[in-house]
CSV table of C-alpha atoms in Angstrom, one decimal:
chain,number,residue,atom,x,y,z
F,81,UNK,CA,0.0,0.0,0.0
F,82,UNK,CA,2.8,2.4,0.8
F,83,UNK,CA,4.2,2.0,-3.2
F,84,UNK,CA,0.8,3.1,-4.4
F,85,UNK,CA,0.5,6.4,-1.9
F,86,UNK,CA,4.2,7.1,-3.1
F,87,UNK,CA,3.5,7.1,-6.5
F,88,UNK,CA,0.2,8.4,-6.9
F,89,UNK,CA,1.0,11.2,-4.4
F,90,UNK,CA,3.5,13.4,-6.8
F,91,UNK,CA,1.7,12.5,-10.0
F,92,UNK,CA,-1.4,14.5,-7.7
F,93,UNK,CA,1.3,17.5,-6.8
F,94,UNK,CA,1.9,17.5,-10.7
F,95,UNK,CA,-1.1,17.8,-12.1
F,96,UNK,CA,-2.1,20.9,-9.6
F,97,UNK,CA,-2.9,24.3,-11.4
F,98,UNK,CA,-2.2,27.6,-9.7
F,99,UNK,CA,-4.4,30.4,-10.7
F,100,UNK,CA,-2.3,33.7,-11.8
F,101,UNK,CA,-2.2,36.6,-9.4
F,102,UNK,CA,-5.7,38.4,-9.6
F,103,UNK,CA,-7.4,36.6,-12.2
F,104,UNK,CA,-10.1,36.9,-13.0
F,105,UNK,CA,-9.0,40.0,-14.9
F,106,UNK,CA,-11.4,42.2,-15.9
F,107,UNK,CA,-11.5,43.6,-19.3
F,108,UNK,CA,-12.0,47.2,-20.3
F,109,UNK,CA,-13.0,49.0,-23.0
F,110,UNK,CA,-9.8,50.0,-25.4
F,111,UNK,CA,-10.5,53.2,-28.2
F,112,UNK,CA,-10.4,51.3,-31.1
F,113,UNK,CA,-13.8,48.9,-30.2
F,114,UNK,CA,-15.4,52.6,-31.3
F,115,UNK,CA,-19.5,51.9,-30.4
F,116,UNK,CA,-19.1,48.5,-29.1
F,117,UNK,CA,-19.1,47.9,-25.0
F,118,UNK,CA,-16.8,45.0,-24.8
F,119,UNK,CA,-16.8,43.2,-21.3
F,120,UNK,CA,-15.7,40.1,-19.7
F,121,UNK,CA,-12.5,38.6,-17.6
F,122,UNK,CA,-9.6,36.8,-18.5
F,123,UNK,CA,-8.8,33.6,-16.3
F,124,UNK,CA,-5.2,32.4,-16.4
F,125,UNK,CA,-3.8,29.4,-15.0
F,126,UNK,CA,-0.4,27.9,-14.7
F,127,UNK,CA,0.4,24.5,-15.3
F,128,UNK,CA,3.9,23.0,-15.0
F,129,UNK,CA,5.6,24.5,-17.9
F,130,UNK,CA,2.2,26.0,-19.4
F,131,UNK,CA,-0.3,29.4,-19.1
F,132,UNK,CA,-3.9,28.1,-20.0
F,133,UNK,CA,-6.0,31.3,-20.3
F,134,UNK,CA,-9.8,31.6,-21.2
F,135,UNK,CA,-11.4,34.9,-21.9
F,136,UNK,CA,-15.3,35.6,-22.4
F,137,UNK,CA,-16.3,38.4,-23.8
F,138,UNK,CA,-19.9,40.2,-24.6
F,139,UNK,CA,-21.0,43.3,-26.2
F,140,UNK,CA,-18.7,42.6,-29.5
F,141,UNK,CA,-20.0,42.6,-33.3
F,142,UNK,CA,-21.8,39.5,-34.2
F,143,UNK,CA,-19.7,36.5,-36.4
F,144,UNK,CA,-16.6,38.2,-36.1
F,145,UNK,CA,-13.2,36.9,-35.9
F,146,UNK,CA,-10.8,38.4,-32.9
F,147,UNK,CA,-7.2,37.6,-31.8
F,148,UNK,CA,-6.0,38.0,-28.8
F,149,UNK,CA,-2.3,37.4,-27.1
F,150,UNK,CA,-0.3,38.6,-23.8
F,151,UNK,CA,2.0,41.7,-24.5
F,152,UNK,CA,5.0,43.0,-23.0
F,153,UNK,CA,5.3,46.8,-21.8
F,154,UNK,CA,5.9,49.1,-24.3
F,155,UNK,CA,6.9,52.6,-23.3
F,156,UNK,CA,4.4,55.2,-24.3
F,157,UNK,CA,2.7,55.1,-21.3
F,158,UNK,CA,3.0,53.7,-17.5
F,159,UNK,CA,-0.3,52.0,-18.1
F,160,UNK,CA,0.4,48.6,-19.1
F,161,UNK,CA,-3.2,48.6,-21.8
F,162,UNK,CA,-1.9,52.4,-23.3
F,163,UNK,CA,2.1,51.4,-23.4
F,164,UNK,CA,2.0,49.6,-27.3
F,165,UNK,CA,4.2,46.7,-26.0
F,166,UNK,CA,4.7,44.3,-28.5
F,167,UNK,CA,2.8,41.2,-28.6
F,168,UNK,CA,4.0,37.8,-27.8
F,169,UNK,CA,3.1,36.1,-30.6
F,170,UNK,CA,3.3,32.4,-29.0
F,171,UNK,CA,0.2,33.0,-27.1
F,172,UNK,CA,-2.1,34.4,-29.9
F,173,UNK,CA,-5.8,32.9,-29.4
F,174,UNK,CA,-8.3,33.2,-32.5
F,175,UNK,CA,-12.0,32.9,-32.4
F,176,UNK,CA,-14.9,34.0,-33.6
F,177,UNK,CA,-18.0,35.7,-31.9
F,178,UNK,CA,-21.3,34.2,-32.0
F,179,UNK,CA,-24.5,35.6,-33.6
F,180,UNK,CA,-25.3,37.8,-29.8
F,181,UNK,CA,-21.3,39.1,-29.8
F,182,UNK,CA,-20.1,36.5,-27.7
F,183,UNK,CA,-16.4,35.4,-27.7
F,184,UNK,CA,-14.8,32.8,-25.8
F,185,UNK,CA,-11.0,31.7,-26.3
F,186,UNK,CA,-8.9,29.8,-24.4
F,187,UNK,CA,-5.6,28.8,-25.6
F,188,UNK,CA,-2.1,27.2,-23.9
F,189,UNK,CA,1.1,29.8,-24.2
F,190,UNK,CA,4.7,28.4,-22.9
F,191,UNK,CA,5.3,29.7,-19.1
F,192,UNK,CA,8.6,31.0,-20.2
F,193,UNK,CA,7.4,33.4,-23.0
F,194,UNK,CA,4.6,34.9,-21.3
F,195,UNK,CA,6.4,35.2,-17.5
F,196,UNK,CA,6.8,39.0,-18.6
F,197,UNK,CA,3.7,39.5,-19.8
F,198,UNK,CA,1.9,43.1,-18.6
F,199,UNK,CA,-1.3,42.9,-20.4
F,200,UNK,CA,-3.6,40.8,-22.3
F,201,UNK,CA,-5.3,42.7,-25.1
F,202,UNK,CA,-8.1,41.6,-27.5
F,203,UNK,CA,-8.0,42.9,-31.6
F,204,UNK,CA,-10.4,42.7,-34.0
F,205,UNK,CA,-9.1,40.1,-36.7
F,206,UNK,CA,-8.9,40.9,-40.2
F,207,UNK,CA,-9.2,37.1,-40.9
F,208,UNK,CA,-9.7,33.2,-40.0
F,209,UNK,CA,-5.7,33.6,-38.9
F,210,UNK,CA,-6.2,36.1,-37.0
F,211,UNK,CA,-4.6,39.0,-38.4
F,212,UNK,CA,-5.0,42.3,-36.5
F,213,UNK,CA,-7.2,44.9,-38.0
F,214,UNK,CA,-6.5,47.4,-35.1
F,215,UNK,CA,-5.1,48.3,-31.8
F,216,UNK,CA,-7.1,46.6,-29.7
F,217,UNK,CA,-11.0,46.8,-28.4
F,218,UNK,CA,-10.5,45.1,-25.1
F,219,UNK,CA,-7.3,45.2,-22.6
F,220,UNK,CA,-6.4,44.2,-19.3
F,221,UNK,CA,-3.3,44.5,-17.3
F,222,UNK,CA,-1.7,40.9,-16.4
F,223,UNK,CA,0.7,39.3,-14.0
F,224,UNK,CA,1.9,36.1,-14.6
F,225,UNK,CA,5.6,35.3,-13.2
């Protein structure tokens, strides 16, 4: 009996998930989502080597595609969702709304790339790929380490 508690116990311990430090994140509005009212959280969760991260959002235009990925800081501004840090491309999430304006994405990203992340931001998506059409309609600030 004491072989089995031995080996099941650390394949338990290695299978745990740790939440990221105040996720849920909230998302807020960013200038280019113009009339729409994006709004909706980001959950990120670290696993072993691994960020698994889900965002659900409401109030964006109907069968749409969006992209979304972690960013570092840029520097033209202090606030992590206004500095135009440069995406980290590794963790890009594509999806498409539903008929209401309803997004959900999750996606995994490699711990190590997105350890500096400062924001997640969401972008309307010129494509099925999920190429950018602008700066971004939804942001929030991040901490993953």
């Amino acid at each position: 009996m004491k072989k089995v508690i031995t080996l099941v116990l650390p394949l338990a311990l290695a299978s745990c998930t740790m939440t990221l430090p105040g996720s849920p994140y909230t998302l807020g509005k960013q200038p280019a989502a113009g009339d729409l009212n994006p709004a909706g959280t980001v959950t990120g969760r670290v696993s072993g080597n691994t960020v698994m991260t889900e965002a659900r959002v409401m109030g964006l235009k109907p069968n749409q595609y969006y992209v979304a990925h972690y960013h570092l800081q840029g520097s033209a501004s202090s606030d992590p969702c206004q500095s135009g840090g440069p995406p980290i491309m590794s963790s890009k999430i594509v999806g498409q709304t539903d008929a209401s304006g309803m997004l959900v994405l999750s996606g995994m990203a490699p711990h190590a790339d997105v350890m500096n992340a400062t924001y997640f931001n969401i972008h309307t998506a010129s494509d099925a790929q999920g190429t950018p059409a602008d700066a971004g309609v939804a942001c929030t600030p991040v901490r993953v380490m």
